[in-house]
Short mmCIF file of C-alpha atoms in Angstrom, two decimals:
data_model
loop_
_atom_site.label_atom_id
_atom_site.label_comp_id
_atom_site.label_asym_id
_atom_site.label_seq_id
_atom_site.Cartn_x
_atom_site.Cartn_y
_atom_site.Cartn_z
CA GLU A 23 -0.10 0.03 0.18
CA LEU A 24 1.36 3.34 -1.17
CA LYS A 25 1.75 5.75 2.11
CA VAL A 26 2.49 9.38 2.18
CA GLU A 27 3.34 10.63 5.88
CA GLN A 28 3.71 14.25 6.79
CA ASN A 29 5.12 15.68 10.05
CA PRO A 30 4.57 17.66 11.93
CA LEU A 31 0.95 17.45 11.44
CA PHE A 32 0.50 20.41 13.53
CA LEU A 33 2.69 23.58 13.35
CA SER A 34 2.27 26.54 15.64
CA MET A 35 5.20 29.14 14.54
CA GLN A 36 6.22 32.97 15.28
CA GLU A 37 6.13 35.22 12.82
CA GLY A 38 9.58 35.93 11.26
CA LYS A 39 10.45 32.67 12.42
CA ASN A 40 11.84 29.50 9.95
CA TYR A 41 10.58 26.14 10.00
CA THR A 42 10.04 22.88 7.48
CA ILE A 43 7.69 20.65 6.74
CA TYR A 44 8.43 16.98 6.09
CA CYS A 45 7.04 14.81 3.26
CA ASN A 46 7.81 11.02 3.22
CA TYR A 47 6.75 8.44 0.88
CA SER A 48 6.84 4.86 -0.13
CA THR A 49 6.64 4.85 -3.64
CA THR A 50 9.10 4.98 -6.38
CA SER A 51 7.58 7.77 -7.79
CA ASP A 52 9.84 10.78 -8.81
CA ARG A 53 7.17 13.51 -9.00
CA LEU A 54 5.91 15.11 -6.25
CA TYR A 55 3.36 18.02 -5.50
CA TRP A 56 2.37 20.50 -2.73
CA TYR A 57 -1.19 22.27 -2.00
CA ARG A 58 -2.24 24.83 0.51
CA GLN A 59 -5.44 24.66 1.57
CA ASP A 60 -7.01 27.43 3.47
CA PRO A 61 -9.51 26.76 6.30
CA GLY A 62 -13.27 25.95 4.57
CA LYS A 63 -11.70 26.46 0.86
CA SER A 64 -10.49 24.23 -1.75
CA LEU A 65 -6.89 23.10 -2.89
CA GLU A 66 -4.79 25.40 -4.36
CA SER A 67 -1.39 24.03 -6.21
CA LEU A 68 1.81 25.36 -4.77
CA PHE A 69 4.96 23.59 -6.39
CA VAL A 70 5.42 20.44 -8.95
CA LEU A 71 8.80 18.75 -8.48
CA LEU A 72 9.56 16.28 -10.96
CA SER A 73 12.87 15.06 -10.53
CA ASN A 74 15.67 14.00 -7.94
CA GLY A 75 16.86 17.27 -7.01
CA ALA A 76 14.41 19.73 -8.14
CA VAL A 77 13.69 22.63 -6.09
CA LYS A 78 11.13 25.26 -6.65
CA GLN A 79 10.73 28.44 -4.75
CA GLU A 80 7.58 31.06 -4.63
CA GLY A 81 8.13 33.91 -1.88
CA ARG A 82 8.77 32.35 1.54
CA LEU A 83 8.35 28.91 0.18
CA MET A 84 10.89 26.67 -0.92
CA ALA A 85 10.33 22.89 -2.09
CA SER A 86 12.73 20.20 -2.72
CA LEU A 87 12.91 16.66 -3.39
CA ASP A 88 15.11 13.93 -2.96
CA THR A 89 13.69 10.80 -4.70
CA LYS A 90 16.70 8.47 -2.93
CA ALA A 91 15.26 9.39 0.26
CA ARG A 92 11.81 9.44 -1.00
CA LEU A 93 11.33 12.64 0.93
CA SER A 94 9.94 15.97 0.20
CA THR A 95 10.46 19.33 2.22
CA LEU A 96 8.75 22.40 2.40
CA HIS A 97 10.71 25.06 3.97
CA ILE A 98 9.10 28.40 5.14
CA THR A 99 11.35 31.28 5.66
CA ALA A 100 10.33 34.41 7.59
CA ALA A 101 6.73 33.18 8.37
CA VAL A 102 4.14 35.55 7.96
CA HIS A 103 0.26 35.51 9.13
CA ASP A 104 -0.56 35.08 5.68
CA LEU A 105 1.04 31.59 5.47
CA SER A 106 -1.27 30.25 7.67
CA ALA A 107 -3.31 27.24 6.16
CA THR A 108 -2.85 23.35 5.69
CA TYR A 109 -0.39 22.18 3.49
CA PHE A 110 -0.59 18.93 1.65
CA CYS A 111 2.04 16.94 -0.30
CA ALA A 112 1.00 14.22 -2.74
CA VAL A 113 2.51 11.85 -5.12
CA ASP A 114 1.48 10.12 -8.01
CA SER A 115 0.93 6.49 -8.84
CA GLY A 116 3.78 6.11 -11.38
CA ALA A 117 3.46 4.81 -14.53
CA GLY A 118 0.70 6.04 -16.49
CA VAL A 119 0.22 8.61 -13.71
CA LEU A 120 -3.43 8.17 -13.14
CA GLN A 121 -3.90 8.24 -9.54
CA PHE A 122 -2.72 10.70 -6.32
CA TYR A 123 -2.03 9.98 -2.90
CA PHE A 124 -2.48 12.37 -0.54
CA GLY A 125 -0.46 13.02 3.12
CA THR A 126 -2.65 14.00 5.88
CA GLY A 127 -1.64 17.63 5.94
CA THR A 128 0.39 19.95 7.96
CA SER A 129 -1.61 22.87 9.93
CA LEU A 130 0.27 25.75 10.14
CA THR A 131 -0.30 28.70 12.14
CA VAL A 132 1.70 31.78 12.64
CA ILE A 133 1.61 33.60 15.26
CA PRO A 134 1.97 37.42 15.55
CA ASN B 22 -13.08 30.09 -17.26
CA ALA B 23 -14.94 29.20 -14.13
CA GLY B 24 -12.23 26.28 -13.91
CA VAL B 25 -13.92 23.59 -11.68
CA THR B 26 -17.47 24.00 -10.53
CA GLN B 27 -19.17 21.97 -7.93
CA THR B 28 -22.86 21.76 -6.97
CA PRO B 29 -24.44 21.69 -4.32
CA LYS B 30 -21.98 23.90 -1.72
CA PHE B 31 -23.81 22.04 1.04
CA ARG B 32 -26.50 19.39 1.78
CA ILE B 33 -27.67 17.21 4.50
CA LEU B 34 -29.17 13.72 3.33
CA LYS B 35 -30.96 11.50 5.85
CA ILE B 36 -29.66 7.94 5.91
CA GLY B 37 -30.56 5.74 3.03
CA GLN B 38 -31.68 8.91 0.69
CA SER B 39 -29.60 9.06 -2.74
CA MET B 40 -28.00 12.05 -4.31
CA THR B 41 -25.93 13.42 -7.06
CA LEU B 42 -22.56 15.83 -6.61
CA GLN B 43 -22.46 17.62 -9.77
CA CYS B 44 -18.64 18.66 -10.85
CA THR B 45 -18.26 20.53 -14.41
CA GLN B 46 -14.69 21.84 -15.70
CA ASP B 47 -14.70 24.19 -18.96
CA MET B 48 -10.80 23.79 -19.09
CA ASN B 49 -11.18 21.05 -21.54
CA HIS B 50 -9.12 18.67 -19.26
CA ASN B 51 -9.03 15.15 -20.07
CA TYR B 52 -8.60 13.63 -16.56
CA MET B 53 -11.22 14.07 -13.90
CA TYR B 54 -11.19 12.90 -10.17
CA TRP B 55 -13.56 12.77 -7.19
CA TYR B 56 -11.69 12.94 -3.73
CA ARG B 57 -13.18 12.88 -0.27
CA GLN B 58 -11.59 14.62 2.54
CA ASP B 59 -12.91 13.93 6.13
CA PRO B 60 -11.77 16.02 9.28
CA GLY B 61 -8.03 16.59 9.80
CA MET B 62 -7.37 14.25 7.26
CA GLY B 63 -5.88 13.99 3.42
CA LEU B 64 -7.81 13.52 0.63
CA LYS B 65 -9.16 9.99 -0.54
CA LEU B 66 -9.60 9.10 -3.90
CA ILE B 67 -13.25 7.72 -5.20
CA TYR B 68 -12.78 7.42 -8.47
CA TYR B 69 -11.15 9.12 -11.61
CA SER B 70 -11.82 9.15 -15.63
CA VAL B 71 -9.28 9.55 -18.01
CA GLY B 72 -12.00 10.73 -20.68
CA ALA B 73 -15.69 10.43 -21.90
CA GLY B 74 -16.77 7.11 -21.30
CA ILE B 75 -13.69 5.85 -19.09
CA THR B 76 -14.08 5.49 -15.39
CA ASP B 77 -12.07 3.83 -12.86
CA LYS B 78 -12.16 2.87 -8.98
CA GLY B 79 -9.90 4.76 -6.42
CA GLU B 80 -8.92 4.07 -2.88
CA VAL B 81 -12.54 3.86 -1.28
CA PRO B 82 -15.21 3.38 -4.08
CA ASN B 83 -17.64 1.65 -2.31
CA GLY B 84 -21.11 3.56 -1.62
CA TYR B 85 -20.62 5.55 -4.78
CA ASN B 86 -20.75 5.38 -8.84
CA VAL B 87 -19.85 7.51 -11.60
CA SER B 88 -20.50 8.09 -15.29
CA ARG B 89 -18.50 10.68 -17.81
CA SER B 90 -20.57 11.25 -20.65
CA THR B 91 -19.01 14.40 -21.93
CA THR B 92 -15.56 15.96 -21.51
CA GLU B 93 -16.64 18.62 -18.82
CA ASP B 94 -19.06 16.85 -16.70
CA PHE B 95 -18.08 14.16 -14.00
CA PRO B 96 -21.15 13.53 -11.79
CA LEU B 97 -20.58 11.47 -8.51
CA ARG B 98 -23.70 8.94 -7.38
CA LEU B 99 -24.37 8.62 -3.64
CA GLU B 100 -26.80 5.65 -3.37
CA LEU B 101 -28.24 4.85 0.12
CA ALA B 102 -26.55 7.06 1.81
CA ALA B 103 -24.94 6.02 5.07
CA PRO B 104 -23.31 8.36 8.00
CA SER B 105 -19.74 7.40 6.99
CA GLN B 106 -20.28 9.10 4.27
CA THR B 107 -20.38 12.66 6.28
CA SER B 108 -17.31 14.32 4.40
CA VAL B 109 -16.54 17.20 2.21
CA TYR B 110 -15.88 16.05 -1.47
CA PHE B 111 -13.77 17.73 -4.03
CA CYS B 112 -13.82 17.19 -8.03
CA ALA B 113 -10.50 17.86 -9.76
CA SER B 114 -9.03 17.55 -12.88
CA ARG B 115 -6.00 17.78 -14.70
CA ARG B 116 -5.22 18.48 -18.79
CA LEU B 117 -3.02 15.11 -19.63
CA ALA B 118 -1.17 12.41 -17.91
CA GLN B 119 1.75 14.50 -18.11
CA TYR B 120 4.00 14.50 -15.03
CA GLN B 121 4.44 18.53 -14.92
CA GLU B 122 0.40 18.77 -15.01
CA THR B 123 -0.82 19.41 -11.52
CA GLN B 124 -4.51 19.12 -10.67
CA TYR B 125 -7.32 21.72 -10.51
CA PHE B 126 -9.50 21.60 -7.99
CA GLY B 127 -13.22 22.47 -7.20
CA PRO B 128 -14.62 24.64 -4.08
CA GLY B 129 -16.03 21.26 -2.85
CA THR B 130 -19.36 20.19 -1.51
CA ARG B 131 -20.20 19.15 2.47
CA LEU B 132 -21.99 16.41 2.99
CA LEU B 133 -23.85 15.73 6.05
CA VAL B 134 -25.44 12.15 6.18
CA LEU B 135 -27.91 12.16 9.40
#
């Protein structure tokens, strides 16, 4: 069974601090996707990581992928309140790229 | 473009009732998906479709049915609703099965089965 695990599940951090969210997965897929969900809202795509060593940055968020370790990280730099949301990682099912498997999410609260 | 739209936004069902959740996308995407999200959890795939007339089961298909008669529409049917189907349902679409293609999600339907 394909598993996608995120940690931490809950994260409360002060504005201005840095932190990293981890996403471990059990499949051999080389592709990983990050999404953001605001409370009561839908999911918004953040990053698509397509190969080992891929790194993408958008504002205060940077995502990376290590396919050998089956690990992706989402690094938050100098957090601001607007980053408060739940972050999900997802992997695809490999050949054919038909199905996506989501982690349980990391609920991030940035405190002023 | 409206993207992915879902109706209704919220619905209360009694045990044993049936309903159809509607999903429409106007991006001419081939792939469409139905997920459920239970409180505090990630998304679980219910059904997906790779094009009109072609559907397949995901991780949690029991109690649901789908059809795809057009590229745009992908309705999800709940037969004999049960309390375990209380959840938020998201429809998503994707242009192609290409690796760089992410999914685009609808706003969700909140379903409460009592």
